[in-house]
Coordinates of C-alpha atoms and ligand atoms in Angstrom, one line a residue:
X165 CA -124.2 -59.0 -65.0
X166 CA -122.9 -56.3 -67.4
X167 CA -122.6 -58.4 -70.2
X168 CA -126.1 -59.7 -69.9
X169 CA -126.8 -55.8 -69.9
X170 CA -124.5 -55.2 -72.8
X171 CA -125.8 -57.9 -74.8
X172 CA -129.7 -57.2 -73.8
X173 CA -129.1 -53.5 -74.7
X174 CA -127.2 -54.2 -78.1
X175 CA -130.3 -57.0 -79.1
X176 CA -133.1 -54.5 -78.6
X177 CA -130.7 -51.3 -79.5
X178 CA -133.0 -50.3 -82.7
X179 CA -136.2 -50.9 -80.9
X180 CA -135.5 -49.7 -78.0
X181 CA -137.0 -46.1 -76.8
X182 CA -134.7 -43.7 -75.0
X183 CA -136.9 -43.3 -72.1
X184 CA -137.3 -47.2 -71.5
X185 CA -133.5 -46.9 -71.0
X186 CA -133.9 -43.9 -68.6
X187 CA -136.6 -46.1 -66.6
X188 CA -134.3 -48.7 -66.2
X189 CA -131.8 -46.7 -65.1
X190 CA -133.6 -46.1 -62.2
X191 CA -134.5 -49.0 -61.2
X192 CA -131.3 -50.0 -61.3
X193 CA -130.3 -47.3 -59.3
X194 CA -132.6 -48.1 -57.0
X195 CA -131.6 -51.7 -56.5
X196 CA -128.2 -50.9 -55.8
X197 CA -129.3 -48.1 -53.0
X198 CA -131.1 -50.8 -51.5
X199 CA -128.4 -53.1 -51.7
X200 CA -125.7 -50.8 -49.9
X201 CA -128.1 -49.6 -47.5
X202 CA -129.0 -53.4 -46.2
X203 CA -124.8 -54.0 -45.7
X204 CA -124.6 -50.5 -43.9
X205 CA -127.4 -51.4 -41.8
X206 CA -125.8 -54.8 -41.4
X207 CA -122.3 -53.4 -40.8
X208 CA -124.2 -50.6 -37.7
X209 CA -126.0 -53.8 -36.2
X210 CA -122.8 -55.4 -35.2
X211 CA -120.2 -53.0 -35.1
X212 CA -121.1 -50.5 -31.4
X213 CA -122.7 -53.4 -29.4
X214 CA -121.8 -54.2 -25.9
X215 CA -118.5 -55.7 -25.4
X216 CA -119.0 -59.6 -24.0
X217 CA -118.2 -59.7 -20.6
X218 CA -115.1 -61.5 -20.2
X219 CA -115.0 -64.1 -17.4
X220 CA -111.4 -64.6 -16.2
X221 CA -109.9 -68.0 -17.6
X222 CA -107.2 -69.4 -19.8
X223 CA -109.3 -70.6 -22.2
X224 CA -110.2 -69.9 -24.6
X225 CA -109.2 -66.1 -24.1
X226 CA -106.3 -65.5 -26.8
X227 CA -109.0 -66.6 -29.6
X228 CA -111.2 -64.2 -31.7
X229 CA -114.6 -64.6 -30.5
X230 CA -113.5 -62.4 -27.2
X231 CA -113.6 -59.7 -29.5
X232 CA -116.8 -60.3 -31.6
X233 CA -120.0 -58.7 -29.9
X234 CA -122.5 -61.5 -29.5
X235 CA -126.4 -60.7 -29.6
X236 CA -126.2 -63.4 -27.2
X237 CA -124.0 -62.1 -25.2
X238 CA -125.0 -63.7 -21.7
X239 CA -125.4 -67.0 -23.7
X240 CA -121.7 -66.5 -24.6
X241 CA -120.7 -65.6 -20.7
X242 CA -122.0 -69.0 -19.4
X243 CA -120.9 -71.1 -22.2
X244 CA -117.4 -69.7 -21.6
X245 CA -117.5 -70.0 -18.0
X246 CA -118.5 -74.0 -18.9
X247 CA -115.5 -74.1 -21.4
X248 CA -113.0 -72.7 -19.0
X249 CA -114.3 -75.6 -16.4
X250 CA -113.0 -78.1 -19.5
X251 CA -116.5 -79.0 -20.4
X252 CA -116.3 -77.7 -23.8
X253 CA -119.0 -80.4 -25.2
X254 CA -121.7 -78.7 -22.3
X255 CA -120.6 -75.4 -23.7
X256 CA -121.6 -75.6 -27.2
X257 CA -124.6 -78.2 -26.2
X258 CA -125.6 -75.3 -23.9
X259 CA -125.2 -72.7 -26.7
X260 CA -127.2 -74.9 -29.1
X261 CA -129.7 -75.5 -26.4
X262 CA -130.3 -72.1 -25.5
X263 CA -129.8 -70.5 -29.9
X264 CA -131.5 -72.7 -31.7
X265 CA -130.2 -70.6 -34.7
X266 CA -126.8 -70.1 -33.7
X267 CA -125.1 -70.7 -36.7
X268 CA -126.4 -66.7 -37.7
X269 CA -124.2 -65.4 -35.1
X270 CA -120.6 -65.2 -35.6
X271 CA -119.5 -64.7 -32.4
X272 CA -121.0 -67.6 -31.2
X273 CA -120.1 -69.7 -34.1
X274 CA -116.1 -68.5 -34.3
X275 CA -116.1 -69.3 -29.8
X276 CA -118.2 -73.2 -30.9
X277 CA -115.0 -73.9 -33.1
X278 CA -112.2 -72.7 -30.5
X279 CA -113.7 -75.1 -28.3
X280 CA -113.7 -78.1 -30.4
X281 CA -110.4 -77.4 -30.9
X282 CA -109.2 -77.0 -27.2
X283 CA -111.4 -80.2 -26.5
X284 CA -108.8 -82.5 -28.9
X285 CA -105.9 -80.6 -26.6
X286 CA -107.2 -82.3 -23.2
X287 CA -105.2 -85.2 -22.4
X288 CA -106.8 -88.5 -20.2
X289 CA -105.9 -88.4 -16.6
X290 CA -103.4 -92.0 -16.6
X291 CA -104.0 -93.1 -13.3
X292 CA -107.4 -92.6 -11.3
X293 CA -106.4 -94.3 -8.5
X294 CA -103.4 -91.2 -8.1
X295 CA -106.0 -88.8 -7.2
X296 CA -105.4 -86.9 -4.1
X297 CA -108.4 -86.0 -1.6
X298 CA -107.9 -83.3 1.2
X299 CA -110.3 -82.2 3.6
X300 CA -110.5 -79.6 6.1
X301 CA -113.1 -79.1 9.1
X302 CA -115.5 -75.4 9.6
X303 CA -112.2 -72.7 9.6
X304 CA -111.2 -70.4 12.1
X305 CA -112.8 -67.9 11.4
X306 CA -111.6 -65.7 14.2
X307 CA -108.1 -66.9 15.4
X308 CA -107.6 -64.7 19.0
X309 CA -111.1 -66.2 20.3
X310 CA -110.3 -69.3 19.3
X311 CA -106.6 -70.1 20.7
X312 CA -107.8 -68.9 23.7
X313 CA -111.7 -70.8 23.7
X314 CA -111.5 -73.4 26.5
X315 CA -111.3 -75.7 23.1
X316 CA -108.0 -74.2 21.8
X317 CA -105.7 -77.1 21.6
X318 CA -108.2 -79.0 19.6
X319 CA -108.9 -76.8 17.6
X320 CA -105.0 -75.5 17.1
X321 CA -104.8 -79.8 16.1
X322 CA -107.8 -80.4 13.5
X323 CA -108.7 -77.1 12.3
X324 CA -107.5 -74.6 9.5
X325 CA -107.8 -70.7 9.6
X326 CA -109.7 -69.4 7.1
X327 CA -105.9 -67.5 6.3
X328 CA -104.3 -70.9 5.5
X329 CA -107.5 -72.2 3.6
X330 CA -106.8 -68.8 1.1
X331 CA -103.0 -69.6 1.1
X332 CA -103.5 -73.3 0.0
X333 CA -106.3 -73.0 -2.0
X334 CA -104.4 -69.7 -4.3
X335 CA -101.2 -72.1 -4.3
X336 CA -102.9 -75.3 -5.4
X337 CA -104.4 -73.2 -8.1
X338 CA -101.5 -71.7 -9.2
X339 CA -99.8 -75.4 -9.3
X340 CA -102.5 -76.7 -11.8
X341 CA -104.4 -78.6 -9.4
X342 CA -108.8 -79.0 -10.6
X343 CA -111.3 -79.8 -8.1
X344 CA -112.8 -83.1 -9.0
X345 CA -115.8 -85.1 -7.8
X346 CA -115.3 -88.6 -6.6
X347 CA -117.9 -89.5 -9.2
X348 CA -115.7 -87.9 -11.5
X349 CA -113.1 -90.9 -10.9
X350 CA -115.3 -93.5 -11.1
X351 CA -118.9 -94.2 -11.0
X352 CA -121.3 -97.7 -11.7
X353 CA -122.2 -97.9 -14.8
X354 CA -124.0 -100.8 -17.3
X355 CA -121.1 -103.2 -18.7
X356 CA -121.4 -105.0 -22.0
X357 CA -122.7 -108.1 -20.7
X358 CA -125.4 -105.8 -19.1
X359 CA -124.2 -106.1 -15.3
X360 CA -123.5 -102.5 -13.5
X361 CA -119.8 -102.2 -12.3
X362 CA -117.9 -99.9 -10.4
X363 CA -115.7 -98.5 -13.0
X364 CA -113.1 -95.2 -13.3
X365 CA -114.4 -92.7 -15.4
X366 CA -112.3 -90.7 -18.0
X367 CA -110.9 -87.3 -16.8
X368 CA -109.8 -85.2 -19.5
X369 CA -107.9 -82.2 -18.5
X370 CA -105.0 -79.7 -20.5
X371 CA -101.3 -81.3 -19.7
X372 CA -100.6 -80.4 -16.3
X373 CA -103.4 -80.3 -14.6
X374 CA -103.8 -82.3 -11.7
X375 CA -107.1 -83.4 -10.2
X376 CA -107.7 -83.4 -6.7
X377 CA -110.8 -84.5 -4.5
X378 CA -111.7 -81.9 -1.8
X379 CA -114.3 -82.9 1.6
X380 CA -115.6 -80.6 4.6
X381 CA -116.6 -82.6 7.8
X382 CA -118.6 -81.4 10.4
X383 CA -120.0 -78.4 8.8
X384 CA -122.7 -78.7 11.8
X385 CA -121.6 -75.3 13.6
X386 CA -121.9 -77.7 16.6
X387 CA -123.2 -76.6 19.9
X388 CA -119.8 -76.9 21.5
X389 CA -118.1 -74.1 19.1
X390 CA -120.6 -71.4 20.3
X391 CA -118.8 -68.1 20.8
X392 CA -115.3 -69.4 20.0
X393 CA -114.5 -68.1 16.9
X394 CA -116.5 -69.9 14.0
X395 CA -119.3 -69.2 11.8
X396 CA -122.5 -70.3 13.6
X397 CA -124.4 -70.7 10.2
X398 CA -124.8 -71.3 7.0
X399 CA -127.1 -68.6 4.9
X400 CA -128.6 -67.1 1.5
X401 CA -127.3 -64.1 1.4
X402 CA -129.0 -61.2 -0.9
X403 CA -127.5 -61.8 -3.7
X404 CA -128.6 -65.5 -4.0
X405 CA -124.9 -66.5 -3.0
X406 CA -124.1 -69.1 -0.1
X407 CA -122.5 -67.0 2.8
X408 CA -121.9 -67.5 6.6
X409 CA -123.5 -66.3 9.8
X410 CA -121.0 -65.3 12.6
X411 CA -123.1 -64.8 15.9
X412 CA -122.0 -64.5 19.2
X413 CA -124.7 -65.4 21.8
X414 CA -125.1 -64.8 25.3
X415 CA -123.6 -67.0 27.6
X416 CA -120.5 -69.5 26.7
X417 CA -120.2 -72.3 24.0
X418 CA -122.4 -75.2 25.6
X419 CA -124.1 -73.4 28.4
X420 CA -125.8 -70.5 26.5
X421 CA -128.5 -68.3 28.0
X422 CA -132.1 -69.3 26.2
X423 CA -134.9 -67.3 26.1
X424 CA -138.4 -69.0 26.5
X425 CA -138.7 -71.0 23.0
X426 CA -134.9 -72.4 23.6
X427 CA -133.6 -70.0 21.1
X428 CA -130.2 -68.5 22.3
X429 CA -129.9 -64.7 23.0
X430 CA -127.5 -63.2 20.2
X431 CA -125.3 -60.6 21.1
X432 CA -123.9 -59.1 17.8
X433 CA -124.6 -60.4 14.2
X434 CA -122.3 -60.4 10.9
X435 CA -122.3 -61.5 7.8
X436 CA -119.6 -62.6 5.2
X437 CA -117.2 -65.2 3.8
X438 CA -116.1 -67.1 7.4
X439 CA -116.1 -70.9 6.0
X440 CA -115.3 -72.9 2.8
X441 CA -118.0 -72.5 1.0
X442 CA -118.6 -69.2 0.0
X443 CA -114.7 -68.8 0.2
X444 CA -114.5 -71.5 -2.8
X445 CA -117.5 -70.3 -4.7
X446 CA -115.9 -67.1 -4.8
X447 CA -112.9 -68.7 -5.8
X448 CA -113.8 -70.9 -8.4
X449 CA -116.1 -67.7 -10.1
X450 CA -113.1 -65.8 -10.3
X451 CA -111.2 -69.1 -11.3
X452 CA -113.2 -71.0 -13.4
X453 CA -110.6 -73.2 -14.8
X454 CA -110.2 -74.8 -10.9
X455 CA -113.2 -76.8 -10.7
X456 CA -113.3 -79.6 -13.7
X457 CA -117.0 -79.9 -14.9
X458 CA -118.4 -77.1 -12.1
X459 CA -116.8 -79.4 -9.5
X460 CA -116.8 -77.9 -5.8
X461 CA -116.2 -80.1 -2.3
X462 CA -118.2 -83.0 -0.4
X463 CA -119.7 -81.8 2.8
X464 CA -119.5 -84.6 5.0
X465 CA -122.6 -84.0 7.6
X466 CA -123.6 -85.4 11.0
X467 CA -127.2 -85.5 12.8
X468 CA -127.1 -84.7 16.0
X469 CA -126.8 -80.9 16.3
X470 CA -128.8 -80.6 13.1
X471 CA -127.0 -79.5 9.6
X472 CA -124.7 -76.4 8.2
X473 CA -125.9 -74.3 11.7
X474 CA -129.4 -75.3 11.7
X475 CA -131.2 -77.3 14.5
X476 CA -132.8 -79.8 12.7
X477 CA -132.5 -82.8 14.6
X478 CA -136.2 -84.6 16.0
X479 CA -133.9 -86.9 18.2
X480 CA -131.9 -83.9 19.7
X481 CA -134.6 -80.7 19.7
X482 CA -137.9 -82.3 19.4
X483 CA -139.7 -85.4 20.3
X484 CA -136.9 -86.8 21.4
X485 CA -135.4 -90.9 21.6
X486 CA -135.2 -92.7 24.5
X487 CA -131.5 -94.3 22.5
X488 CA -130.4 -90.4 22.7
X489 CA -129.3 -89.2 25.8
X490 CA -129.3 -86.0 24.2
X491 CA -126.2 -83.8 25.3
X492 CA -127.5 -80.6 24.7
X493 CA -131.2 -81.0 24.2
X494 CA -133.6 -78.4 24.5
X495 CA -137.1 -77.9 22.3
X496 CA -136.2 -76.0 19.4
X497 CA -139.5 -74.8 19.0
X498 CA -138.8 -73.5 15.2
X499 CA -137.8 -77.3 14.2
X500 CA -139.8 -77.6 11.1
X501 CA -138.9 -73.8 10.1
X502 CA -135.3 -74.7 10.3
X503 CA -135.4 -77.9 8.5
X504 CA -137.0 -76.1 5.4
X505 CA -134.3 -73.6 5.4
X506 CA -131.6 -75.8 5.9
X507 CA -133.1 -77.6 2.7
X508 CA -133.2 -74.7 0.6
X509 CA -129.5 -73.9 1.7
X510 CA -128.6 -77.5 1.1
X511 CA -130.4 -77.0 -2.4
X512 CA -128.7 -74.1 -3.7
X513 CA -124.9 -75.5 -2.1
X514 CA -126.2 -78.3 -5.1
X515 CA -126.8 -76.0 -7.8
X516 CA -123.5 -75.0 -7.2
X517 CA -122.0 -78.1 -7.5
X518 CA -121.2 -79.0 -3.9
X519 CA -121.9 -83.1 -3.0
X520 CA -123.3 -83.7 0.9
X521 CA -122.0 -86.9 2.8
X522 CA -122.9 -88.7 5.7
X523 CA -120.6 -88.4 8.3
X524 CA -122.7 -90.7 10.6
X525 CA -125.7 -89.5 12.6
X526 CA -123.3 -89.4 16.1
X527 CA -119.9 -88.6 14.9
X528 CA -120.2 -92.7 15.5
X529 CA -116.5 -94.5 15.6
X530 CA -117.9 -97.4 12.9
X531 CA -114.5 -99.2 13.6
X532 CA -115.5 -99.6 17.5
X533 CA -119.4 -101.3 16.4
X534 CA -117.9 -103.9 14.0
X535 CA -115.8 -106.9 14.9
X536 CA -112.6 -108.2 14.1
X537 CA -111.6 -111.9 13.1
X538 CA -107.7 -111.7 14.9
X539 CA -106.3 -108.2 13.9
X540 CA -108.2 -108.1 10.7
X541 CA -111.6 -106.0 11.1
X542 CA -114.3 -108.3 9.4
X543 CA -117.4 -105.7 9.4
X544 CA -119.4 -108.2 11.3
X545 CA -121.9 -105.4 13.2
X546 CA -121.6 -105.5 16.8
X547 CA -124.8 -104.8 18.8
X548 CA -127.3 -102.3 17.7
X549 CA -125.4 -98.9 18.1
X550 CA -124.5 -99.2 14.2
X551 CA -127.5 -99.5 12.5
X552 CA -129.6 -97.5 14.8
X553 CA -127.4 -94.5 13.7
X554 CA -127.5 -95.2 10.1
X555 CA -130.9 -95.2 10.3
X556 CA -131.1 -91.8 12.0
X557 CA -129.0 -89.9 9.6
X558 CA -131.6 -91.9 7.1
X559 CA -134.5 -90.3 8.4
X560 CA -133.0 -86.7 9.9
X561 CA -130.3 -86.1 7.1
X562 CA -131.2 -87.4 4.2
X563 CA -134.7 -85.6 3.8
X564 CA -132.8 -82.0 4.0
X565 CA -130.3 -82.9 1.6
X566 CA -131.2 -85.2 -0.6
X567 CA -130.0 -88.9 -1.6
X568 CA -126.5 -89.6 -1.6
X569 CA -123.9 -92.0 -2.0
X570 CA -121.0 -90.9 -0.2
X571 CA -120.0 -92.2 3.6
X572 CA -117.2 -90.0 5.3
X573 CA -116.4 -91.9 8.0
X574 CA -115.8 -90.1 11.4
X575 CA -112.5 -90.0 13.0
X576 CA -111.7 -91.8 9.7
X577 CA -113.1 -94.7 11.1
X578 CA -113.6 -97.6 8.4
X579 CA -115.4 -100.7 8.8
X580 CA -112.6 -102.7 7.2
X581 CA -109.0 -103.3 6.9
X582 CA -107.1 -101.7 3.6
X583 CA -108.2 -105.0 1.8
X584 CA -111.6 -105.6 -0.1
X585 CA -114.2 -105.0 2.0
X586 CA -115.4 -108.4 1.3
X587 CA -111.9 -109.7 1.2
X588 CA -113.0 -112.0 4.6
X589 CA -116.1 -113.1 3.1
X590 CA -119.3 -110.7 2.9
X591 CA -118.6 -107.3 5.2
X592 CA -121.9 -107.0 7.0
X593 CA -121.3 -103.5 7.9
X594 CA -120.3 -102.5 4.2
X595 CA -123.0 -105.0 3.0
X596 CA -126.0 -103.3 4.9
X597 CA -124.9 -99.7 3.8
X598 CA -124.4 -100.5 0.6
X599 CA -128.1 -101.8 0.5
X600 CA -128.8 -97.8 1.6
X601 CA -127.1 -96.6 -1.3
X602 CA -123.7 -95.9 -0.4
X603 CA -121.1 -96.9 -3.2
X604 CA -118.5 -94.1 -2.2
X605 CA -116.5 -94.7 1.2
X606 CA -113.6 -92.3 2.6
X607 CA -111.4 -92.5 5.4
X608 CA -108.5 -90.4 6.5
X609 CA -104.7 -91.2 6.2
X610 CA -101.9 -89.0 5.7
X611 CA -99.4 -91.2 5.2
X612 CA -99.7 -91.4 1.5
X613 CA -100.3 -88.7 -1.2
X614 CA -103.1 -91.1 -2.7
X615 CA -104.9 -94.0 -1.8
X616 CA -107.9 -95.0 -3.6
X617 CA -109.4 -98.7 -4.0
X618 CA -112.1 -99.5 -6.9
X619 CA -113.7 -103.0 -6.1
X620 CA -116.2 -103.6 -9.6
X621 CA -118.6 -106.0 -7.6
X622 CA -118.2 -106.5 -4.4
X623 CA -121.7 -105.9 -2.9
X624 CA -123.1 -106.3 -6.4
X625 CA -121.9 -103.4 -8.3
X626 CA -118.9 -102.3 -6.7
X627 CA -117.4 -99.3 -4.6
X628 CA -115.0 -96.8 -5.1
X629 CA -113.0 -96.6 -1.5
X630 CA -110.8 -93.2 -1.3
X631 CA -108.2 -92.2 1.8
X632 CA -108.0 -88.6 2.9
X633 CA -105.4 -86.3 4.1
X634 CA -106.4 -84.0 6.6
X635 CA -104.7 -80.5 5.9
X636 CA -104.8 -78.9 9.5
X637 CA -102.4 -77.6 11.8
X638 CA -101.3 -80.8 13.4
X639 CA -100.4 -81.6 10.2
X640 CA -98.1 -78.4 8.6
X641 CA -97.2 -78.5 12.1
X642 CA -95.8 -82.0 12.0
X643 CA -94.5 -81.7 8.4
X644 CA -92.0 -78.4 9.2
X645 CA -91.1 -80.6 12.3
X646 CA -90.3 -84.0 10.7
X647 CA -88.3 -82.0 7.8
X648 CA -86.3 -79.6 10.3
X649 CA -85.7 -82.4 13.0
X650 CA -86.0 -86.1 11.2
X651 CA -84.7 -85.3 8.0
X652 CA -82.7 -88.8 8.1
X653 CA -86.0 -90.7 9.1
X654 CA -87.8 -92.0 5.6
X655 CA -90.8 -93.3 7.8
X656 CA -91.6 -89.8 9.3
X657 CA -90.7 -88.3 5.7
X658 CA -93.9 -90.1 4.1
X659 CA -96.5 -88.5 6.6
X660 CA -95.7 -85.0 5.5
X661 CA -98.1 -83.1 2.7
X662 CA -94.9 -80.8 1.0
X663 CA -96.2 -82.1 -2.0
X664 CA -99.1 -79.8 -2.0
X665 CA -97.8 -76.4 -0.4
X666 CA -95.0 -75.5 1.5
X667 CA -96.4 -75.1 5.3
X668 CA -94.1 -72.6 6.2
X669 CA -95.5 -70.3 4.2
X670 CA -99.6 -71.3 4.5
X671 CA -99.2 -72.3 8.9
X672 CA -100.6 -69.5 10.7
X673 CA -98.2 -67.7 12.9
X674 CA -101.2 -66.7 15.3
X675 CA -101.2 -71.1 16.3
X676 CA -99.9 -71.6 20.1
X677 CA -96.8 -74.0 19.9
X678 CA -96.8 -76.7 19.9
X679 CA -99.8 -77.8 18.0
X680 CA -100.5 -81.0 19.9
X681 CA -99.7 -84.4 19.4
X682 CA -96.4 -84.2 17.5
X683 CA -93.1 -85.4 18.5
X684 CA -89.8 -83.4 18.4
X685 CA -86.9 -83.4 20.1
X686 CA -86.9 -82.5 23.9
X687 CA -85.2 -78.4 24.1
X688 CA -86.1 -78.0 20.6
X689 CA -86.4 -74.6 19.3
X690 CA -89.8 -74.7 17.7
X691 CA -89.4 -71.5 16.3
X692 CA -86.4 -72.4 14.0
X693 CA -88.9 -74.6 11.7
X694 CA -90.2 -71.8 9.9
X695 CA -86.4 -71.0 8.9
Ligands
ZN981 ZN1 -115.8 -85.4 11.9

């Protein structure tokens, strides 16, 4: 630049006029004004803007773009709240989705680059069939009512306190455990030969992470739990977030006083975090990195008393079925109100990545309406208890929360043994539900940290079959008991769940002892197995 100056100035030096010099001067002078000004203004636009908000995860947080103010900022927050769930690909397809130009923004460009390189960090889960799956049932949400609720000792057996649910949950976290969806670990998809298959499904996580699968059954706020120390509902709160209704009513659990319309008489009214859901949404926005790919749990759901508090049911609270002797019947004479609620509840549990299951229609026991060929069940159906309820929970359940998959059996109870389902030649029972749909089948059984069967074809393309363990008191109970009492007995040492938390610290010392249905030694000081 200054030679071309120089050299211009020396060729045209005779001709040249003094004040032509002068004028150019200026304008150069005027050029580099405008020059500096445009970096100072560029330097102000960047440097006092609002700092990101910083969502709290691992990753990526020591990189640079935490500290470079964003003009997308809010873009930013979500993509890093996707990032820190592993999904670094829907992070910077959501950033390049939502700022078409992003490349002009460093911020965003510097936190697109930290995550492809955390993305070739993330190791392949080996084994999919290692998976773990708990579940849990509606929690205690208030422990005093409920140990002393003429329901105590079942619930004291199949039910967490919303105090152990924290405990476990905080302890899984901090052991590098990741919520997972069972369609995480496999799903059907088109082989090469162009058949659909059954087939795992990659799961890339950092080294040490451990998936896990996580299910709620009966999140009904059944007609029997009335007034003994549960959540009664599922609700919207204000700020768009899923939270719990605790009412007590007038009158005791099944027998509650009714005013004209059939609607109980509520006594007092809160609101708040009294069940699993809104206890693990809150958990997983504080703790992103828990739920891989916005992963949340399975809510396995029956018919009969309606859905998540709601009194939905036709069969039970409206027209009625002759099949139904209805326990607890009575017109619920804001039936169609409730089912459109219960759908938009059910809608936004989706958006935030929670799954809905059928639990059967009637809590049915599918093991009792199937036959068995010797000791082996066969899934032949037996009468026409089994499809009648299917079909209910078609028609009542399905329509508020939309398609699925997924059968959580109740009581656990599966319509075949632990081979194939097909194993004995075609399984009518699984045959007929998978023509409704349902590729993913659970049942319950402690007695081993995983258990998960992937059949590619059977019933055409497949199913993905998964055992649960049930973490509730009868079970810490059991474990602190079999490792304080049968320490020598291997058999009792498989049925314990130490792999995932130590019970002595999660069990709730409010339980009555003994939790039911566990044997230990007769004088035994129960007391000595928290020591
Ligand atoms: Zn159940």
């Amino acid at each position: 630049m200054k030679d071309y100056y120089d050299k211009n100035d020396r060729k045209r030096k005779k001709n040249k006029q003094k004040g032509l010099r002068i004028a150019f001067a200026v304008i150069l002078c005027l050029v580099l004004v405008g020059v500096v000004g445009l970096l100072v203004f560029l330097l102000l636009r960047k440097e006092p803007g609002p700092v990101v908000p910083s969502v709290s995860t691992s990753q990526p947080d020591e990189a640079s773009s935490q500290d470079i103010p964003s003009p997308n900022e809010e873009v930013l927050a979500r993509a890093k709240v996707i990032a820190a769930m592993y999904d670094y690909d829907g992070a910077i397809n959501y950033i390049k989705s939502e700022v078409p130009d992003y490349t002009s923004d460093l911020a965003l460009s510097v936190f697109i680059s930290e995550c492809s390189a955390l993305k070739t960090k993330l190791v392949k889960w080996a084994d999919n069939s290692t998976i773990t799956h708990i579940f849990f049932h509606t929690l205690v949400a208030d422990n005093a009512t409920a140990w002393s609720s003429y329901n105590a000792s079942d619930y004291n057996t199949v039910m967490t306190t919303i105090d152990e649910f924290n405990k476990i949950i905080q302890i899984m976290y901090d052991e590098g455990y990741v919520l997972v969806h069972l369609s995480d670990i496999a799903k059907i998809v088109k082989t090469a030969d162009g058949t659909s298959q059954m087939t795992f499904q990659p799961i890339y996580l950092p080294k040490g992470k451990t998936p896990f699968v996580l299910s709620v059954d009966d999140v009904s706020y059944y007609e029997y739990m009335n007034n003994t120390g549960f959540a009664t509902k599922l609700v919207i709160g204000e700020d768009g977030k899923i939270t719990c209704e605790k009412a007590t009513y007038e009158g005791v659990a099944n027998n509650l006083v009714r005013d004209e319309n059939g609607a109980p008489i509520v006594q007092s009214v809160e609101y708040g975090a009294f069940d699993v859901v809104p206890l693990l949404d809150a958990f997983v926005e504080a703790h992103p990195d828990f739920s891989y790919h916005g992963a949340k749990g399975t809510i396995a759901l029956t018919g009969y008393n309606g859905v998540l508090g709601y009194r939905t049911s036709d069969i039970a609270y409206g027209a009625g079925d002759p099949d139904w002797p209805g326990a607890y019947e009575y017109l619920n004479v804001n039936l169609e109100a409730d089912k459109a609620e219960a759908k938009r509840v059910a809608e936004a549990m989706k958006a935030e990545g929670w799954k809905f299951a059928s639990h059967t229609w009637g809590h049915m026991n599918m093991s009792s309406v199937v036959t068995s060929s010797g000791n082996e069940l066969n899934g032949k159906i037996q009468g026409d208890r089994f499809k009648r309820d299917t079909e209910w929970w078609m028609r009542e359940v399905s329509p508020i929360i939309g398609p699925t998959d997924i059968i959580i059996f109740a009581f656990g109870a599966d319509i075949g043994t632990w081979r194939n389902y097909n194993f004995y030649g075609e399984n009518e029972a699984f045959m007929y539900l998978k023509s409704l749909g349902f590729d993913y089948y659970c049942n319950v059984d402690s007695s081993k940290h995983a258990w998960v069967q992937l059949s590619a074809t059977d019933g055409g393309d497949g199913y993905l079959r998964m055992a649960r363990r049930n973490l509730d008191g009868q079970l810490m109970f059991k474990t602190m008991v079999y490792e304080k009492f049968y320490a020598d007995d291997q058999k009792k040492q498989k049925n314990i769940l130490s792999d995932l938390f130590d019970p002595k610290v999660v069990f709730d010392r409010t339980r009555p002892l003994p939790v039911p249905g566990v044997v230990y030694p007769e004088g035994a000081d129960l007391n000595s197995i928290f020591n």
